[in-house]
Short mmCIF file of C-alpha atoms in Angstrom, two decimals:
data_model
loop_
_atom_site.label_atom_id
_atom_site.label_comp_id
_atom_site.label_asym_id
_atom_site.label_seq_id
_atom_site.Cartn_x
_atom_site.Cartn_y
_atom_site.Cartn_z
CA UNK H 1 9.10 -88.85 -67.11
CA UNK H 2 9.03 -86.06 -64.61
CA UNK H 3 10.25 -83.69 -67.32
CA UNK H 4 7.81 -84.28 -69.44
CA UNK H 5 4.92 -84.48 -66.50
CA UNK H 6 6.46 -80.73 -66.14
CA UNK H 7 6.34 -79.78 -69.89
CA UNK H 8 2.71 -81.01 -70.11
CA UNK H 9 1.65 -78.90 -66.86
CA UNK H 10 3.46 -75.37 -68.25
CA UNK H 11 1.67 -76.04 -71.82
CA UNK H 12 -1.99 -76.65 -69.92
CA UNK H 13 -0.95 -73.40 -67.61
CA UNK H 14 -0.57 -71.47 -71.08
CA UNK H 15 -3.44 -72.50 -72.64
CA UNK H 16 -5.80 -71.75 -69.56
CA UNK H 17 -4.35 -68.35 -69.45
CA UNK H 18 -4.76 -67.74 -73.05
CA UNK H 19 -8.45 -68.80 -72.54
CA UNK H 20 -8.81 -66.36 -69.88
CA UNK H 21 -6.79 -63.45 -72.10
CA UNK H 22 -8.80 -64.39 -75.10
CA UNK H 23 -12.12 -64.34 -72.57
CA UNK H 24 -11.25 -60.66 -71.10
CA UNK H 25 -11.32 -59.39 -74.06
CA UNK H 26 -14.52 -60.61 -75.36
CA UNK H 27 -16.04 -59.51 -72.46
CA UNK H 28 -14.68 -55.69 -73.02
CA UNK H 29 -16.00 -55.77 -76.31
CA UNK H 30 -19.13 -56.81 -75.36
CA UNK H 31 -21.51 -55.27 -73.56
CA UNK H 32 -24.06 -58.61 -72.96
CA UNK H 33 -20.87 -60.79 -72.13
CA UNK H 34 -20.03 -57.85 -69.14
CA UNK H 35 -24.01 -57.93 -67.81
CA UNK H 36 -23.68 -61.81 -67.96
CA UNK H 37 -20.33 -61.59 -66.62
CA UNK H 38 -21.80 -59.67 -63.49
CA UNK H 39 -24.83 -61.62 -63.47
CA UNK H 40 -22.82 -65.34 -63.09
CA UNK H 41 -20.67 -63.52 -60.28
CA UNK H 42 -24.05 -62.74 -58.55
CA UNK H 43 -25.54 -66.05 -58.97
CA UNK H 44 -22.15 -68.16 -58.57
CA UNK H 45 -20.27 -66.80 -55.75
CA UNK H 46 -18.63 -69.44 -54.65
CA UNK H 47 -16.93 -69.95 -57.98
CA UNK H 48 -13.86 -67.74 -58.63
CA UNK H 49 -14.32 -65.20 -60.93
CA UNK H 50 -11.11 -66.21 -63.24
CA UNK H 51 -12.96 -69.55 -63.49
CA UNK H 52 -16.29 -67.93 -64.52
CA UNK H 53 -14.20 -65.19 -67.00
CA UNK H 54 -12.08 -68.07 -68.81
CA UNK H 55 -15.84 -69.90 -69.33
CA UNK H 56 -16.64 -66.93 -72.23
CA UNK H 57 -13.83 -68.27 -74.89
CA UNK H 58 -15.68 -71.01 -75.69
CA UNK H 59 -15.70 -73.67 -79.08
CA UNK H 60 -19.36 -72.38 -79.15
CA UNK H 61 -18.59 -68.82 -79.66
CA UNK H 62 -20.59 -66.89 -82.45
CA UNK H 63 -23.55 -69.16 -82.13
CA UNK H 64 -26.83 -68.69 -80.48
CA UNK H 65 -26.56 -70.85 -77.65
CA UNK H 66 -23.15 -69.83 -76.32
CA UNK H 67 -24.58 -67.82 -73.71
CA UNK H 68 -26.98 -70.81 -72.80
CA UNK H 69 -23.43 -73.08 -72.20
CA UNK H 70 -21.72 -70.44 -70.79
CA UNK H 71 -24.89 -69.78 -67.89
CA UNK H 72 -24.94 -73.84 -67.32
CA UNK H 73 -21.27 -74.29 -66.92
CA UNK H 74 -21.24 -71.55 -64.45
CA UNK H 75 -24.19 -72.93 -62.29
CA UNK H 76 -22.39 -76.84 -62.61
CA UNK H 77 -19.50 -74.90 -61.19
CA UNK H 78 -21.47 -73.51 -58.41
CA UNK H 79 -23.30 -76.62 -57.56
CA UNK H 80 -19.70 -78.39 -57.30
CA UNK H 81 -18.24 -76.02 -55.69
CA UNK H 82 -20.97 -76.15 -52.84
CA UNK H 83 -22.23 -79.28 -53.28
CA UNK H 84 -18.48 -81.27 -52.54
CA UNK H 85 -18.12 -85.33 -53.24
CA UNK H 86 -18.67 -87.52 -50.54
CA UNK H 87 -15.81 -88.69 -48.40
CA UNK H 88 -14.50 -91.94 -50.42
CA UNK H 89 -15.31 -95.10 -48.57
CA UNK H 90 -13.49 -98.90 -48.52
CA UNK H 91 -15.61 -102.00 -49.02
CA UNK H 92 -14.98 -102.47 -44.93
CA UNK H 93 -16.79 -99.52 -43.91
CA UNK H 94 -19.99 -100.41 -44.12
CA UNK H 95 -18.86 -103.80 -42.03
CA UNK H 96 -17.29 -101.71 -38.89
CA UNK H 97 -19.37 -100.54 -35.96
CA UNK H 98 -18.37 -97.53 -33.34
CA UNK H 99 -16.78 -99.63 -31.28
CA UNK H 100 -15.19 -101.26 -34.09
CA UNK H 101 -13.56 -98.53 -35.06
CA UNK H 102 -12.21 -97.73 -31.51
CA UNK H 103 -10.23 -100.76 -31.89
CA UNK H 104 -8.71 -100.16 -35.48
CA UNK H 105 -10.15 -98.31 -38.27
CA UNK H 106 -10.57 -99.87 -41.76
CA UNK H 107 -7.90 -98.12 -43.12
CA UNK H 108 -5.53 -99.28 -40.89
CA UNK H 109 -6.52 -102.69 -41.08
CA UNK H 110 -6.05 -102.78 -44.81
CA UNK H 111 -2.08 -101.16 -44.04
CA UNK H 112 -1.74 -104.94 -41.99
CA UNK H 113 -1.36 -107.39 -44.62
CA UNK H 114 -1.36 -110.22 -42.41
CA UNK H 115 -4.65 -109.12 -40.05
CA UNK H 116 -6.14 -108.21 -43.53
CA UNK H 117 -5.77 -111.45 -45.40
CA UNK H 118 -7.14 -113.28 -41.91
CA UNK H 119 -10.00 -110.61 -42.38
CA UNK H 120 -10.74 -111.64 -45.83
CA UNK H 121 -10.60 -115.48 -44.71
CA UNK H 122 -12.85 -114.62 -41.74
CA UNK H 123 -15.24 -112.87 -44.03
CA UNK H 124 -14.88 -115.71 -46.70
CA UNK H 125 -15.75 -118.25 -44.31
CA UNK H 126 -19.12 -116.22 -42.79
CA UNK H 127 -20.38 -115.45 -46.15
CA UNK H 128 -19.72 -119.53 -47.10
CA UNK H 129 -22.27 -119.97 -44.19
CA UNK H 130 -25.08 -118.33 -46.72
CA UNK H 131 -24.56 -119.16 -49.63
CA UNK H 132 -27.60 -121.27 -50.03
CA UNK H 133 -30.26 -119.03 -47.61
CA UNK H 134 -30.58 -115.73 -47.10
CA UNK H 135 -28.31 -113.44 -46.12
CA UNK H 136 -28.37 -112.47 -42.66
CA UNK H 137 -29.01 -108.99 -41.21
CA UNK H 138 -26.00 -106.42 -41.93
CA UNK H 139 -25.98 -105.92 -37.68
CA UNK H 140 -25.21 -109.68 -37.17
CA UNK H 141 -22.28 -109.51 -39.83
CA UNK H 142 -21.14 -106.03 -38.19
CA UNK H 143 -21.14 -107.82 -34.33
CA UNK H 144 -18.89 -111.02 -35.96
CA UNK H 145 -16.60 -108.58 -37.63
CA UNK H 146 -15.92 -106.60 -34.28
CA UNK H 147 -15.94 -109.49 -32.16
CA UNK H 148 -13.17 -111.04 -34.77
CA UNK H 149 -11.17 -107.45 -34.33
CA UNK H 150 -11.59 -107.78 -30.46
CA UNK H 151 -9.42 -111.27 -30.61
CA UNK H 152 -7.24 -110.50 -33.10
CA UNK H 153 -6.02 -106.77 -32.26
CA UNK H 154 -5.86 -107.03 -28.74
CA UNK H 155 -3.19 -110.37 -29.20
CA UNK H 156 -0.96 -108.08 -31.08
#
């Protein structure tokens, strides 16, 4: 499986570096694709330059709005590259105050199959209390949830 993981990453490699071969040299034969060229490295500098080069072989080459893709894939680039993704969150963050957190973190609480399923009971059991009226304010659930971690974390 590895060996073929491998074979599939060197044939990608190739074909991104043919892009970019096949992209230097339209841009050396023409002159719009080098002012665009320098233009995109002005107005995307935090995107590498191979990235924006290898963006000028494109399926859309020869027609009129190549340039058009070419400019927007550039600026998408840009915006990701300075714009990045938040920081992934579990289901239990929202549930964990500061303090919380001080006495395990929500990862960690997950890695502890036994304090986790007694978690999911614990949580099972509060939300059981609602089910027919309204839920109650996130801050009362977040004071059960570290007052439940408080009892349980320090007897271990």
């Amino acid at each position: 499986m590895q060996n073929i993981m491998g074979e599939i990453e060197k044939t990608v490699e190739k074909i991104l570096e043919n892009k970019y071969k096949d992209s230097l040299k339209i841009i050396r034969m023409s002159k719009t694709s080098r002012e665009l060229l320098e233009e995109l490295k002005k107005e995307c500098p935090h995107v590498p330059e191979k990235e924006i080069i290898s963006l000028f072989k494109s399926v859309a080459a020869g027609t009129k709005m190549v340039d058009s893709a070419i400019i927007a894939a550039a600026h998408n680039m840009e915006y990701n590259a300075t714009h990045p993704s938040k920081k992934e969150k579990t289901w239990l963050d929202n549930l964990f105050t500061k303090e919380a957190r001080k006495i395990i973190s929500p990862k960690e609480l997950m890695k502890d199959k036994k304090l986790y399923k007694e978690f999911i009971d614990y949580i099972s059991k509060l939300e059981e209390k609602y089910d027919n009226e309204d839920p109650p304010d996130i801050a009362i659930l977040r004071r059960r949830v570290t007052a439940f971690l408080k009892e349980r974390v320090k007897k271990k």
